[in-house]
Amino acid sequence: MYKARIRVTLRKSILDPQGKAVEHALHNLNYGSVAQVRVGKYVELSIDEPDEASADKVAREACERLIANPVMEDFEIELEKQSESEVAQS
Amino acid sequence: MYKARIRVTLRKSILDPQGKAVEHALHNLNYGSVAQVRVGKYVELSIDEPDEASADKVAREACERLIANPVMEDFEIELEKQSESEVAQS
């Protein structure tokens, strides 16, 4: 069992109005030192595959086919092996 | 200059319909090994503060006051010092 943590971000060249809105709001709250705010998605999922290579394949295909928009977004996957006790807890 | 990477997740006890929708869609695409999908937000920002403690304070307050909903969401902050060359690139 693997835990995948996926960060989906808009590509650098794509304008991010939500990030701009957060940035302006933070400036209005007097956090003037904040800049370059970008807002993306964060997805966590458990993958029940026997080895890391197949878990990574599932996570990557899930991103390419469903979670991320390949035209506008990039994604990064972090995989972590979960012990049985962690699985039972969650 | 610091780069903050913020992951905002719904608390465990809160139902996540978006995560459930992604999970069902992945099952329909024949990724049956995927479970426990949770969808959150990912925010990246640059913080121009002289030291890590003040950058962390700004990031934490930004989350508490604006980015996260303290009733329903948890957040995690990763801070990383940026060199001048990285700042110039971005």
mmCIF file with all atom_site columns, N, CA and C in Angstrom, chain B residues 26-72:
data_model
loop_
_atom_site.group_PDB
_atom_site.id
_atom_site.type_symbol
_atom_site.label_atom_id
_atom_site.label_alt_id
_atom_site.label_comp_id
_atom_site.label_asym_id
_atom_site.label_entity_id
_atom_site.label_seq_id
_atom_site.pdbx_PDB_ins_code
_atom_site.Cartn_x
_atom_site.Cartn_y
_atom_site.Cartn_z
_atom_site.occupancy
_atom_site.B_iso_or_equiv
_atom_site.pdbx_formal_charge
_atom_site.auth_seq_id
_atom_site.auth_comp_id
_atom_site.auth_asym_id
_atom_site.auth_atom_id
_atom_site.pdbx_PDB_model_num
ATOM 1   N N  . LEU B 1 26 ? -11.804 7.392  -11.061 1.00 0.00 ? 26 LEU B N  1
ATOM 2   C CA . LEU B 1 26 ? -10.627 6.540  -11.264 1.00 0.00 ? 26 LEU B CA 1
ATOM 3   C C  . LEU B 1 26 ? -11.022 5.062  -11.313 1.00 0.00 ? 26 LEU B C  1
ATOM 4   N N  . HIS B 1 27 ? -11.992 4.668  -10.473 1.00 0.00 ? 27 HIS B N  1
ATOM 5   C CA . HIS B 1 27 ? -12.467 3.280  -10.539 1.00 0.00 ? 27 HIS B CA 1
ATOM 6   C C  . HIS B 1 27 ? -13.092 3.000  -11.905 1.00 0.00 ? 27 HIS B C  1
ATOM 7   N N  . ASN B 1 28 ? -13.839 3.963  -12.424 1.00 0.00 ? 28 ASN B N  1
ATOM 8   C CA . ASN B 1 28 ? -14.445 3.787  -13.751 1.00 0.00 ? 28 ASN B CA 1
ATOM 9   C C  . ASN B 1 28 ? -13.396 3.693  -14.858 1.00 0.00 ? 28 ASN B C  1
ATOM 10  N N  . LEU B 1 29 ? -12.234 4.298  -14.631 1.00 0.00 ? 29 LEU B N  1
ATOM 11  C CA . LEU B 1 29 ? -11.132 4.191  -15.596 1.00 0.00 ? 29 LEU B CA 1
ATOM 12  C C  . LEU B 1 29 ? -10.283 2.947  -15.341 1.00 0.00 ? 29 LEU B C  1
ATOM 13  N N  . ASN B 1 30 ? -10.799 2.060  -14.478 1.00 0.00 ? 30 ASN B N  1
ATOM 14  C CA . ASN B 1 30 ? -10.123 0.786  -14.166 1.00 0.00 ? 30 ASN B CA 1
ATOM 15  C C  . ASN B 1 30 ? -8.885  0.910  -13.290 1.00 0.00 ? 30 ASN B C  1
ATOM 16  N N  . TYR B 1 31 ? -8.818  1.984  -12.493 1.00 0.00 ? 31 TYR B N  1
ATOM 17  C CA . TYR B 1 31 ? -7.773  2.043  -11.483 1.00 0.00 ? 31 TYR B CA 1
ATOM 18  C C  . TYR B 1 31 ? -8.395  1.651  -10.153 1.00 0.00 ? 31 TYR B C  1
ATOM 19  N N  . GLY B 1 32 ? -8.621  0.340  -9.998  1.00 0.00 ? 32 GLY B N  1
ATOM 20  C CA . GLY B 1 32 ? -9.323  -0.157 -8.817  1.00 0.00 ? 32 GLY B CA 1
ATOM 21  C C  . GLY B 1 32 ? -8.475  -0.142 -7.567  1.00 0.00 ? 32 GLY B C  1
ATOM 22  N N  . SER B 1 33 ? -7.152  0.039  -7.714  1.00 0.00 ? 33 SER B N  1
ATOM 23  C CA . SER B 1 33 ? -6.272  -0.008 -6.544  1.00 0.00 ? 33 SER B CA 1
ATOM 24  C C  . SER B 1 33 ? -6.228  1.320  -5.794  1.00 0.00 ? 33 SER B C  1
ATOM 25  N N  . VAL B 1 34 ? -6.948  2.315  -6.307  1.00 0.00 ? 34 VAL B N  1
ATOM 26  C CA . VAL B 1 34 ? -6.912  3.642  -5.684  1.00 0.00 ? 34 VAL B CA 1
ATOM 27  C C  . VAL B 1 34 ? -8.032  3.771  -4.653  1.00 0.00 ? 34 VAL B C  1
ATOM 28  N N  . ALA B 1 35 ? -7.712  4.321  -3.498  1.00 0.00 ? 35 ALA B N  1
ATOM 29  C CA . ALA B 1 35 ? -8.717  4.533  -2.453  1.00 0.00 ? 35 ALA B CA 1
ATOM 30  C C  . ALA B 1 35 ? -8.372  5.776  -1.659  1.00 0.00 ? 35 ALA B C  1
ATOM 31  N N  . GLN B 1 36 ? -9.266  6.156  -0.788  1.00 0.00 ? 36 GLN B N  1
ATOM 32  C CA . GLN B 1 36 ? -9.038  7.273  0.148   1.00 0.00 ? 36 GLN B CA 1
ATOM 33  C C  . GLN B 1 36 ? -8.507  8.530  -0.537  1.00 0.00 ? 36 GLN B C  1
ATOM 34  N N  . VAL B 1 37 ? -9.206  8.953  -1.581  1.00 0.00 ? 37 VAL B N  1
ATOM 35  C CA . VAL B 1 37 ? -8.783  10.159 -2.292  1.00 0.00 ? 37 VAL B CA 1
ATOM 36  C C  . VAL B 1 37 ? -9.293  11.390 -1.532  1.00 0.00 ? 37 VAL B C  1
ATOM 37  N N  . ARG B 1 38 ? -8.401  12.320 -1.280  1.00 0.00 ? 38 ARG B N  1
ATOM 38  C CA . ARG B 1 38 ? -8.774  13.584 -0.629  1.00 0.00 ? 38 ARG B CA 1
ATOM 39  C C  . ARG B 1 38 ? -8.211  14.711 -1.492  1.00 0.00 ? 38 ARG B C  1
ATOM 40  N N  . VAL B 1 39 ? -9.028  15.702 -1.742  1.00 0.00 ? 39 VAL B N  1
ATOM 41  C CA . VAL B 1 39 ? -8.595  16.818 -2.580  1.00 0.00 ? 39 VAL B CA 1
ATOM 42  C C  . VAL B 1 39 ? -8.454  18.067 -1.716  1.00 0.00 ? 39 VAL B C  1
ATOM 43  N N  . GLY B 1 40 ? -7.319  18.711 -1.828  1.00 0.00 ? 40 GLY B N  1
ATOM 44  C CA . GLY B 1 40 ? -7.089  19.938 -1.070  1.00 0.00 ? 40 GLY B CA 1
ATOM 45  C C  . GLY B 1 40 ? -6.539  21.026 -1.964  1.00 0.00 ? 40 GLY B C  1
ATOM 46  N N  . LYS B 1 41 ? -5.983  22.044 -1.334  1.00 0.00 ? 41 LYS B N  1
ATOM 47  C CA . LYS B 1 41 ? -5.415  23.156 -2.087  1.00 0.00 ? 41 LYS B CA 1
ATOM 48  C C  . LYS B 1 41 ? -3.903  23.162 -1.902  1.00 0.00 ? 41 LYS B C  1
ATOM 49  N N  . TYR B 1 42 ? -3.212  23.692 -2.889  1.00 0.00 ? 42 TYR B N  1
ATOM 50  C CA . TYR B 1 42 ? -1.771  23.838 -2.800  1.00 0.00 ? 42 TYR B CA 1
ATOM 51  C C  . TYR B 1 42 ? -1.435  25.282 -3.172  1.00 0.00 ? 42 TYR B C  1
ATOM 52  N N  . VAL B 1 43 ? -0.760  25.969 -2.281  1.00 0.00 ? 43 VAL B N  1
ATOM 53  C CA . VAL B 1 43 ? -0.441  27.377 -2.526  1.00 0.00 ? 43 VAL B CA 1
ATOM 54  C C  . VAL B 1 43 ? 1.066   27.577 -2.420  1.00 0.00 ? 43 VAL B C  1
ATOM 55  N N  . GLU B 1 44 ? 1.630   28.229 -3.397  1.00 0.00 ? 44 GLU B N  1
ATOM 56  C CA . GLU B 1 44 ? 3.055   28.580 -3.378  1.00 0.00 ? 44 GLU B CA 1
ATOM 57  C C  . GLU B 1 44 ? 3.164   30.090 -3.272  1.00 0.00 ? 44 GLU B C  1
ATOM 58  N N  . LEU B 1 45 ? 4.056   30.572 -2.416  1.00 0.00 ? 45 LEU B N  1
ATOM 59  C CA . LEU B 1 45 ? 4.267   32.017 -2.387  1.00 0.00 ? 45 LEU B CA 1
ATOM 60  C C  . LEU B 1 45 ? 5.691   32.355 -2.011  1.00 0.00 ? 45 LEU B C  1
ATOM 61  N N  . SER B 1 46 ? 6.132   33.517 -2.452  1.00 0.00 ? 46 SER B N  1
ATOM 62  C CA . SER B 1 46 ? 7.450   34.024 -2.082  1.00 0.00 ? 46 SER B CA 1
ATOM 63  C C  . SER B 1 46 ? 7.273   35.013 -0.943  1.00 0.00 ? 46 SER B C  1
ATOM 64  N N  . ILE B 1 47 ? 8.160   34.934 0.030   1.00 0.00 ? 47 ILE B N  1
ATOM 65  C CA . ILE B 1 47 ? 8.080   35.830 1.186   1.00 0.00 ? 47 ILE B CA 1
ATOM 66  C C  . ILE B 1 47 ? 9.425   36.519 1.338   1.00 0.00 ? 47 ILE B C  1
ATOM 67  N N  . ASP B 1 48 ? 9.395   37.834 1.269   1.00 0.00 ? 48 ASP B N  1
ATOM 68  C CA . ASP B 1 48 ? 10.633  38.602 1.343   1.00 0.00 ? 48 ASP B CA 1
ATOM 69  C C  . ASP B 1 48 ? 10.859  39.056 2.782   1.00 0.00 ? 48 ASP B C  1
ATOM 70  N N  . GLU B 1 49 ? 11.379  38.151 3.607   1.00 0.00 ? 49 GLU B N  1
ATOM 71  C CA . GLU B 1 49 ? 11.681  38.474 5.006   1.00 0.00 ? 49 GLU B CA 1
ATOM 72  C C  . GLU B 1 49 ? 13.136  38.112 5.276   1.00 0.00 ? 49 GLU B C  1
ATOM 73  N N  . PRO B 1 50 ? 13.757  38.780 6.251   1.00 0.00 ? 50 PRO B N  1
ATOM 74  C CA . PRO B 1 50 ? 15.199  38.573 6.445   1.00 0.00 ? 50 PRO B CA 1
ATOM 75  C C  . PRO B 1 50 ? 15.567  37.209 7.028   1.00 0.00 ? 50 PRO B C  1
ATOM 76  N N  . ASP B 1 51 ? 14.690  36.607 7.807   1.00 0.00 ? 51 ASP B N  1
ATOM 77  C CA . ASP B 1 51 ? 15.070  35.320 8.396   1.00 0.00 ? 51 ASP B CA 1
ATOM 78  C C  . ASP B 1 51 ? 13.891  34.346 8.362   1.00 0.00 ? 51 ASP B C  1
ATOM 79  N N  . GLU B 1 52 ? 14.224  33.077 8.628   1.00 0.00 ? 52 GLU B N  1
ATOM 80  C CA . GLU B 1 52 ? 13.242  32.019 8.486   1.00 0.00 ? 52 GLU B CA 1
ATOM 81  C C  . GLU B 1 52 ? 12.098  32.163 9.493   1.00 0.00 ? 52 GLU B C  1
ATOM 82  N N  . ALA B 1 53 ? 12.416  32.628 10.698  1.00 0.00 ? 53 ALA B N  1
ATOM 83  C CA . ALA B 1 53 ? 11.376  32.740 11.721  1.00 0.00 ? 53 ALA B CA 1
ATOM 84  C C  . ALA B 1 53 ? 10.292  33.727 11.289  1.00 0.00 ? 53 ALA B C  1
ATOM 85  N N  . SER B 1 54 ? 10.697  34.876 10.739  1.00 0.00 ? 54 SER B N  1
ATOM 86  C CA . SER B 1 54 ? 9.674   35.842 10.336  1.00 0.00 ? 54 SER B CA 1
ATOM 87  C C  . SER B 1 54 ? 8.942   35.389 9.081   1.00 0.00 ? 54 SER B C  1
ATOM 88  N N  . ALA B 1 55 ? 9.644   34.695 8.178   1.00 0.00 ? 55 ALA B N  1
ATOM 89  C CA . ALA B 1 55 ? 8.965   34.158 6.993   1.00 0.00 ? 55 ALA B CA 1
ATOM 90  C C  . ALA B 1 55 ? 7.916   33.125 7.422   1.00 0.00 ? 55 ALA B C  1
ATOM 91  N N  . ASP B 1 56 ? 8.288   32.280 8.375   1.00 0.00 ? 56 ASP B N  1
ATOM 92  C CA . ASP B 1 56 ? 7.349   31.274 8.861   1.00 0.00 ? 56 ASP B CA 1
ATOM 93  C C  . ASP B 1 56 ? 6.141   31.926 9.518   1.00 0.00 ? 56 ASP B C  1
ATOM 94  N N  . LYS B 1 57 ? 6.380   33.000 10.251  1.00 0.00 ? 57 LYS B N  1
ATOM 95  C CA . LYS B 1 57 ? 5.286   33.716 10.912  1.00 0.00 ? 57 LYS B CA 1
ATOM 96  C C  . LYS B 1 57 ? 4.306   34.275 9.873   1.00 0.00 ? 57 LYS B C  1
ATOM 97  N N  . VAL B 1 58 ? 4.853   34.901 8.821   1.00 0.00 ? 58 VAL B N  1
ATOM 98  C CA . VAL B 1 58 ? 3.989   35.456 7.773   1.00 0.00 ? 58 VAL B CA 1
ATOM 99  C C  . VAL B 1 58 ? 3.179   34.342 7.113   1.00 0.00 ? 58 VAL B C  1
ATOM 100 N N  . ALA B 1 59 ? 3.841   33.225 6.784   1.00 0.00 ? 59 ALA B N  1
ATOM 101 C CA . ALA B 1 59 ? 3.140   32.125 6.103   1.00 0.00 ? 59 ALA B CA 1
ATOM 102 C C  . ALA B 1 59 ? 2.026   31.563 6.993   1.00 0.00 ? 59 ALA B C  1
ATOM 103 N N  . ARG B 1 60 ? 2.355   31.388 8.275   1.00 0.00 ? 60 ARG B N  1
ATOM 104 C CA . ARG B 1 60 ? 1.380   30.822 9.208   1.00 0.00 ? 60 ARG B CA 1
ATOM 105 C C  . ARG B 1 60 ? 0.162   31.743 9.360   1.00 0.00 ? 60 ARG B C  1
ATOM 106 N N  . GLU B 1 61 ? 0.435   33.053 9.526   1.00 0.00 ? 61 GLU B N  1
ATOM 107 C CA . GLU B 1 61 ? -0.675  33.995 9.679   1.00 0.00 ? 61 GLU B CA 1
ATOM 108 C C  . GLU B 1 61 ? -1.510  34.099 8.405   1.00 0.00 ? 61 GLU B C  1
ATOM 109 N N  . ALA B 1 62 ? -0.824  34.019 7.251   1.00 0.00 ? 62 ALA B N  1
ATOM 110 C CA . ALA B 1 62 ? -1.555  34.059 5.977   1.00 0.00 ? 62 ALA B CA 1
ATOM 111 C C  . ALA B 1 62 ? -2.522  32.877 5.897   1.00 0.00 ? 62 ALA B C  1
ATOM 112 N N  . CYS B 1 63 ? -2.051  31.711 6.340   1.00 0.00 ? 63 CYS B N  1
ATOM 113 C CA . CYS B 1 63 ? -2.922  30.528 6.326   1.00 0.00 ? 63 CYS B CA 1
ATOM 114 C C  . CYS B 1 63 ? -4.086  30.706 7.289   1.00 0.00 ? 63 CYS B C  1
ATOM 115 N N  . GLU B 1 64 ? -3.760  31.155 8.501   1.00 0.00 ? 64 GLU B N  1
ATOM 116 C CA . GLU B 1 64 ? -4.799  31.238 9.533   1.00 0.00 ? 64 GLU B CA 1
ATOM 117 C C  . GLU B 1 64 ? -5.844  32.292 9.208   1.00 0.00 ? 64 GLU B C  1
ATOM 118 N N  . ARG B 1 65 ? -5.393  33.404 8.606   1.00 0.00 ? 65 ARG B N  1
ATOM 119 C CA . ARG B 1 65 ? -6.316  34.518 8.386   1.00 0.00 ? 65 ARG B CA 1
ATOM 120 C C  . ARG B 1 65 ? -6.984  34.502 7.029   1.00 0.00 ? 65 ARG B C  1
ATOM 121 N N  . LEU B 1 66 ? -6.381  33.797 6.049   1.00 0.00 ? 66 LEU B N  1
ATOM 122 C CA . LEU B 1 66 ? -6.938  33.916 4.706   1.00 0.00 ? 66 LEU B CA 1
ATOM 123 C C  . LEU B 1 66 ? -7.006  32.606 3.924   1.00 0.00 ? 66 LEU B C  1
ATOM 124 N N  . ILE B 1 67 ? -5.896  31.888 3.884   1.00 0.00 ? 67 ILE B N  1
ATOM 125 C CA . ILE B 1 67 ? -5.803  30.784 2.924   1.00 0.00 ? 67 ILE B CA 1
ATOM 126 C C  . ILE B 1 67 ? -6.599  29.559 3.371   1.00 0.00 ? 67 ILE B C  1
ATOM 127 N N  . ALA B 1 68 ? -6.520  29.216 4.637   1.00 0.00 ? 68 ALA B N  1
ATOM 128 C CA . ALA B 1 68 ? -7.232  28.036 5.122   1.00 0.00 ? 68 ALA B CA 1
ATOM 129 C C  . ALA B 1 68 ? -8.442  28.424 5.945   1.00 0.00 ? 68 ALA B C  1
ATOM 130 N N  . ASN B 1 69 ? -9.410  27.538 5.970   1.00 0.00 ? 69 ASN B N  1
ATOM 131 C CA . ASN B 1 69 ? -10.562 27.717 6.849   1.00 0.00 ? 69 ASN B CA 1
ATOM 132 C C  . ASN B 1 69 ? -10.267 26.950 8.133   1.00 0.00 ? 69 ASN B C  1
ATOM 133 N N  . PRO B 1 70 ? -10.004 27.661 9.230   1.00 0.00 ? 70 PRO B N  1
ATOM 134 C CA . PRO B 1 70 ? -9.522  26.969 10.435  1.00 0.00 ? 70 PRO B CA 1
ATOM 135 C C  . PRO B 1 70 ? -10.531 25.978 11.023  1.00 0.00 ? 70 PRO B C  1
ATOM 136 N N  . VAL B 1 71 ? -11.771 26.106 10.676  1.00 0.00 ? 71 VAL B N  1
ATOM 137 C CA . VAL B 1 71 ? -12.778 25.192 11.217  1.00 0.00 ? 71 VAL B CA 1
ATOM 138 C C  . VAL B 1 71 ? -12.739 23.844 10.490  1.00 0.00 ? 71 VAL B C  1
ATOM 139 N N  . MET B 1 72 ? -12.525 23.890 9.171   1.00 0.00 ? 72 MET B N  1
ATOM 140 C CA . MET B 1 72 ? -12.637 22.661 8.382   1.00 0.00 ? 72 MET B CA 1
ATOM 141 C C  . MET B 1 72 ? -11.317 22.148 7.841   1.00 0.00 ? 72 MET B C  1
#
